[in-house]
């Protein structure tokens, strides 16, 4: 047995499998030509950032568009970042927005698919098996340097102005320890990490084709990167290489912060004898800072909208957020949507190559506009059921109001809906309470504020006159004819043009008369169709509100 073989046994005596075993266990996927295998690989921090949802959508859409596979892998090797059951925030976030993976983790402790386990902490044996092989081939070695020694090394490199910093070449003290030295330290229980033995050279370059960014050229990796930490847990780099190989990922789609690590990853794929997957580095989600107007990364600390849960709590329908994210993802999405207005968003023929490589701006105002459109074309039953579900979780008062009389509540959402030009009043469910407050006596506020051109006396006169003609059975035309009818006797004109020509001849026009009625009945100047509102409110409520307004204006 040569020294490498002896070292491999010393370090990994408990590992009896070989990489070949896993090659067979996880065979190359039998998919049609061009099918892509993608993965979403979050760390379970208990928080799902909007950038995470954005990335997951890219994974799922890429796989769907090519009849491929997408899976969810939990990267829980960084104990510092991990929180108890951090998986739930990810799963709940994905579920809330209808993002479904073909395989992978499905809940806390549950998963589906043949390429698992899909949680890194359960794959330690696989990493060790690959690491053992690297040690046998002289491509990895134990490093016993302490934290202090490594920090000294960094200081020295800084002082010397070394161009490349890190553990490599002459700095890599443990690289050339003899087997006897290694054995003595291990037997003495000295803690160690396992490092990659890089054979890269800084005068060589690597090239790779990023699917989003095109050709990228960088210096070759020379660093002896840590593969396994002292507790035997892999680093991100090593776990990524082993997992994406054995899970047969074809396209590693991840945030642009990983671009600089690609040379390391390529070196590791090669050392392990694995095929190098395609890489696609997605741009970051940015925003314009409200204070200084600069473009910056959406921050977990400063921006509530950085958390996916924010959109759930605010009651943005999932369709709205998805629709908006798709406009950020592919510039041709809006044209596709125009041509396919009713199509399921997940049938969009997403193309990674059409993604922009510069940071994409997350704009709440644009999301709000999109959401108003999305909600405006939903039918009343859908709106009712979505609002009800939201209110059940986030607004018990609204929930109680809406569920008291289901038909009445659906009536609210039917007004002006289903027409060629539906109103675009609601952007999120948290606005519904305010939107429909005047439909319920409990939330109606009868303190109508009159426009400047109408005095209390004028308003009182209008209401009293209107009460003499109001009939709850009137259809819309008759209803409006009656409003016009009372204009002239009160000194208003039913004809707006006429008023504009000759304003001094009248107290106002038909618009002013209906404003007074609208204010009395709803407490607002602006509402959807007033005739529909009055029909829904019903005779008794309308008369009561007209009377109480007349009284209020007498004061
Ligand atoms: N676990 C990594 C992260 O959360 C994912 C990077 C990747 O997708 O490979 O940043």
Short mmCIF file of N, CA and C in Angstrom, two decimals, residues 413-490:
data_model
loop_
_atom_site.label_atom_id
_atom_site.label_comp_id
_atom_site.label_asym_id
_atom_site.label_seq_id
_atom_site.Cartn_x
_atom_site.Cartn_y
_atom_site.Cartn_z
N UNK A 413 -68.04 42.03 -4.75
CA UNK A 413 -66.96 41.84 -5.72
C UNK A 413 -67.48 41.68 -7.15
N UNK A 414 -68.81 41.55 -7.29
CA UNK A 414 -69.36 41.44 -8.66
C UNK A 414 -69.51 42.80 -9.31
N UNK A 415 -69.58 43.83 -8.50
CA UNK A 415 -69.86 45.15 -9.07
C UNK A 415 -68.74 45.57 -10.03
N UNK A 416 -69.14 45.93 -11.22
CA UNK A 416 -68.21 46.38 -12.27
C UNK A 416 -67.17 45.32 -12.67
N UNK A 417 -67.44 44.08 -12.35
CA UNK A 417 -66.51 43.01 -12.72
C UNK A 417 -67.09 42.26 -13.92
N UNK A 418 -66.23 41.67 -14.72
CA UNK A 418 -66.72 40.90 -15.87
C UNK A 418 -67.13 41.80 -17.03
N UNK A 419 -66.82 43.07 -16.94
CA UNK A 419 -67.14 43.98 -18.04
C UNK A 419 -65.90 44.10 -18.95
N UNK A 420 -66.08 44.78 -20.07
CA UNK A 420 -64.93 44.91 -20.98
C UNK A 420 -63.83 45.74 -20.32
N UNK A 421 -64.24 46.69 -19.49
CA UNK A 421 -63.24 47.53 -18.81
C UNK A 421 -63.41 47.43 -17.31
N UNK A 422 -62.97 46.33 -16.72
CA UNK A 422 -63.17 46.18 -15.28
C UNK A 422 -62.38 47.23 -14.50
N UNK A 423 -62.87 47.57 -13.33
CA UNK A 423 -62.13 48.55 -12.51
C UNK A 423 -60.87 47.92 -11.94
N UNK A 424 -59.88 48.75 -11.77
CA UNK A 424 -58.61 48.24 -11.24
C UNK A 424 -58.35 48.86 -9.87
N UNK A 425 -59.21 48.52 -8.92
CA UNK A 425 -59.16 49.17 -7.61
C UNK A 425 -58.32 48.43 -6.58
N UNK A 426 -58.23 47.12 -6.74
CA UNK A 426 -57.61 46.34 -5.65
C UNK A 426 -56.29 45.75 -6.14
N UNK A 427 -55.23 46.00 -5.36
CA UNK A 427 -53.92 45.44 -5.72
C UNK A 427 -53.55 44.28 -4.81
N UNK A 428 -54.12 44.30 -3.60
CA UNK A 428 -53.77 43.23 -2.63
C UNK A 428 -54.92 43.11 -1.64
N UNK A 429 -55.02 41.95 -1.02
CA UNK A 429 -56.19 41.68 -0.18
C UNK A 429 -56.22 42.56 1.06
N UNK A 430 -55.07 43.07 1.49
CA UNK A 430 -55.12 43.94 2.67
C UNK A 430 -55.81 45.26 2.35
N UNK A 431 -56.09 45.53 1.08
CA UNK A 431 -56.82 46.76 0.74
C UNK A 431 -58.33 46.55 0.72
N UNK A 432 -58.75 45.30 0.83
CA UNK A 432 -60.17 45.00 0.64
C UNK A 432 -61.05 45.59 1.75
N UNK A 433 -60.52 45.58 2.97
CA UNK A 433 -61.33 46.08 4.08
C UNK A 433 -61.74 47.53 3.83
N UNK A 434 -60.79 48.30 3.42
CA UNK A 434 -61.06 49.71 3.12
C UNK A 434 -61.96 49.80 1.89
N UNK A 435 -61.67 48.97 0.89
CA UNK A 435 -62.42 48.99 -0.36
C UNK A 435 -63.91 48.75 -0.11
N UNK A 436 -64.22 47.83 0.79
CA UNK A 436 -65.64 47.47 0.93
C UNK A 436 -66.25 47.95 2.24
N UNK A 437 -65.57 48.90 2.92
CA UNK A 437 -66.05 49.26 4.26
C UNK A 437 -67.49 49.80 4.25
N UNK A 438 -67.89 50.52 3.22
CA UNK A 438 -69.24 51.12 3.24
C UNK A 438 -70.35 50.12 2.96
N UNK A 439 -69.97 48.90 2.60
CA UNK A 439 -71.01 47.90 2.37
C UNK A 439 -71.53 47.30 3.68
N UNK A 440 -70.80 47.54 4.74
CA UNK A 440 -71.20 46.98 6.03
C UNK A 440 -71.47 48.11 7.02
N UNK A 441 -72.57 48.00 7.72
CA UNK A 441 -72.90 49.07 8.68
C UNK A 441 -71.83 49.18 9.77
N UNK A 442 -71.22 48.05 10.08
CA UNK A 442 -70.18 48.06 11.13
C UNK A 442 -68.99 48.93 10.74
N UNK A 443 -68.70 49.04 9.46
CA UNK A 443 -67.50 49.78 9.07
C UNK A 443 -67.80 51.03 8.25
N UNK A 444 -69.07 51.27 7.99
CA UNK A 444 -69.46 52.47 7.22
C UNK A 444 -69.27 53.70 8.09
N UNK A 445 -68.62 54.71 7.55
CA UNK A 445 -68.47 55.94 8.34
C UNK A 445 -69.28 57.04 7.67
N UNK A 446 -70.27 57.53 8.40
CA UNK A 446 -71.19 58.47 7.76
C UNK A 446 -70.79 59.92 8.04
N UNK A 447 -69.54 60.21 7.73
CA UNK A 447 -69.14 61.62 7.88
C UNK A 447 -68.74 62.15 6.52
N UNK A 448 -69.72 62.27 5.65
CA UNK A 448 -69.37 62.66 4.28
C UNK A 448 -68.83 64.08 4.20
N UNK A 449 -67.72 64.23 3.54
CA UNK A 449 -67.16 65.58 3.37
C UNK A 449 -67.56 66.11 2.01
N UNK A 450 -68.22 67.22 2.02
CA UNK A 450 -68.74 67.75 0.75
C UNK A 450 -67.65 68.44 -0.07
N UNK A 451 -67.79 68.38 -1.39
CA UNK A 451 -66.86 69.17 -2.21
C UNK A 451 -67.09 70.66 -1.96
N UNK A 452 -66.10 71.46 -2.30
CA UNK A 452 -66.18 72.90 -1.96
C UNK A 452 -67.37 73.62 -2.57
N UNK A 453 -67.81 73.18 -3.76
CA UNK A 453 -68.88 73.91 -4.43
C UNK A 453 -70.27 73.54 -3.91
N UNK A 454 -70.33 72.66 -2.93
CA UNK A 454 -71.65 72.27 -2.43
C UNK A 454 -71.75 72.55 -0.93
N UNK A 455 -72.74 73.34 -0.57
CA UNK A 455 -72.91 73.65 0.85
C UNK A 455 -73.80 72.58 1.48
N UNK A 456 -73.80 72.59 2.80
CA UNK A 456 -74.63 71.63 3.54
C UNK A 456 -76.10 71.79 3.16
N UNK A 457 -76.53 73.04 3.02
CA UNK A 457 -77.95 73.28 2.69
C UNK A 457 -78.28 72.66 1.34
N UNK A 458 -77.36 72.90 0.38
CA UNK A 458 -77.59 72.35 -0.96
C UNK A 458 -77.68 70.82 -0.89
N UNK A 459 -76.78 70.23 -0.13
CA UNK A 459 -76.74 68.76 -0.03
C UNK A 459 -78.04 68.25 0.59
N UNK A 460 -78.44 68.92 1.63
CA UNK A 460 -79.66 68.48 2.33
C UNK A 460 -80.85 68.52 1.38
N UNK A 461 -80.93 69.60 0.61
CA UNK A 461 -82.03 69.77 -0.34
C UNK A 461 -82.05 68.63 -1.38
N UNK A 462 -80.84 68.33 -1.89
CA UNK A 462 -80.72 67.27 -2.90
C UNK A 462 -81.23 65.94 -2.32
N UNK A 463 -80.75 65.63 -1.13
CA UNK A 463 -81.11 64.33 -0.54
C UNK A 463 -82.61 64.25 -0.27
N UNK A 464 -83.14 65.34 0.26
CA UNK A 464 -84.58 65.29 0.57
C UNK A 464 -85.41 65.11 -0.69
N UNK A 465 -84.97 65.79 -1.75
CA UNK A 465 -85.69 65.67 -3.02
C UNK A 465 -85.53 64.24 -3.56
N UNK A 466 -84.33 63.76 -3.45
CA UNK A 466 -84.08 62.43 -4.01
C UNK A 466 -84.90 61.35 -3.29
N UNK A 467 -85.08 61.55 -2.00
CA UNK A 467 -85.86 60.58 -1.23
C UNK A 467 -87.30 60.48 -1.75
N UNK A 468 -87.77 61.55 -2.35
CA UNK A 468 -89.15 61.52 -2.84
C UNK A 468 -89.28 60.72 -4.14
N UNK A 469 -88.16 60.53 -4.85
CA UNK A 469 -88.26 59.79 -6.12
C UNK A 469 -87.61 58.40 -6.06
N UNK A 470 -86.78 58.18 -5.06
CA UNK A 470 -86.02 56.92 -4.99
C UNK A 470 -86.94 55.70 -4.92
N UNK A 471 -86.65 54.74 -5.78
CA UNK A 471 -87.38 53.47 -5.72
C UNK A 471 -86.34 52.36 -5.92
N UNK A 472 -86.22 51.49 -4.96
CA UNK A 472 -85.15 50.47 -5.01
C UNK A 472 -85.35 49.49 -6.17
N UNK A 473 -86.52 49.50 -6.75
CA UNK A 473 -86.80 48.56 -7.86
C UNK A 473 -86.35 49.11 -9.21
N UNK A 474 -86.00 50.36 -9.27
CA UNK A 474 -85.66 50.98 -10.56
C UNK A 474 -84.46 50.31 -11.22
N UNK A 475 -84.56 50.13 -12.54
CA UNK A 475 -83.37 49.65 -13.24
C UNK A 475 -82.41 50.83 -13.44
N UNK A 476 -81.25 50.55 -13.98
CA UNK A 476 -80.22 51.59 -14.02
C UNK A 476 -80.67 52.83 -14.80
N UNK A 477 -81.35 52.63 -15.93
CA UNK A 477 -81.75 53.79 -16.73
C UNK A 477 -82.77 54.65 -15.98
N UNK A 478 -83.75 53.99 -15.39
CA UNK A 478 -84.78 54.74 -14.65
C UNK A 478 -84.13 55.47 -13.47
N UNK A 479 -83.27 54.74 -12.82
CA UNK A 479 -82.56 55.31 -11.64
C UNK A 479 -81.83 56.59 -12.04
N UNK A 480 -81.15 56.54 -13.18
CA UNK A 480 -80.39 57.72 -13.58
C UNK A 480 -81.32 58.83 -14.09
N UNK A 481 -82.40 58.39 -14.77
CA UNK A 481 -83.36 59.38 -15.26
C UNK A 481 -83.92 60.18 -14.08
N UNK A 482 -84.12 59.49 -12.97
CA UNK A 482 -84.68 60.19 -11.79
C UNK A 482 -83.68 61.20 -11.21
N UNK A 483 -82.44 60.84 -11.25
CA UNK A 483 -81.43 61.80 -10.74
C UNK A 483 -81.43 63.04 -11.62
N UNK A 484 -81.55 62.80 -12.92
CA UNK A 484 -81.58 63.95 -13.84
C UNK A 484 -82.85 64.78 -13.61
N UNK A 485 -83.91 64.07 -13.38
CA UNK A 485 -85.22 64.70 -13.21
C UNK A 485 -85.24 65.70 -12.05
N UNK A 486 -84.53 65.37 -10.98
CA UNK A 486 -84.57 66.28 -9.83
C UNK A 486 -83.63 67.47 -9.98
N UNK A 487 -82.82 67.44 -11.04
CA UNK A 487 -81.83 68.52 -11.20
C UNK A 487 -82.49 69.89 -11.33
N UNK A 488 -83.32 70.00 -12.37
CA UNK A 488 -83.85 71.33 -12.67
C UNK A 488 -84.65 71.96 -11.53
N UNK A 489 -85.60 71.21 -10.95
CA UNK A 489 -86.35 71.84 -9.84
C UNK A 489 -85.43 72.36 -8.73
N UNK A 490 -84.25 71.76 -8.59
CA UNK A 490 -83.35 72.20 -7.52
C UNK A 490 -82.36 73.28 -7.97
#
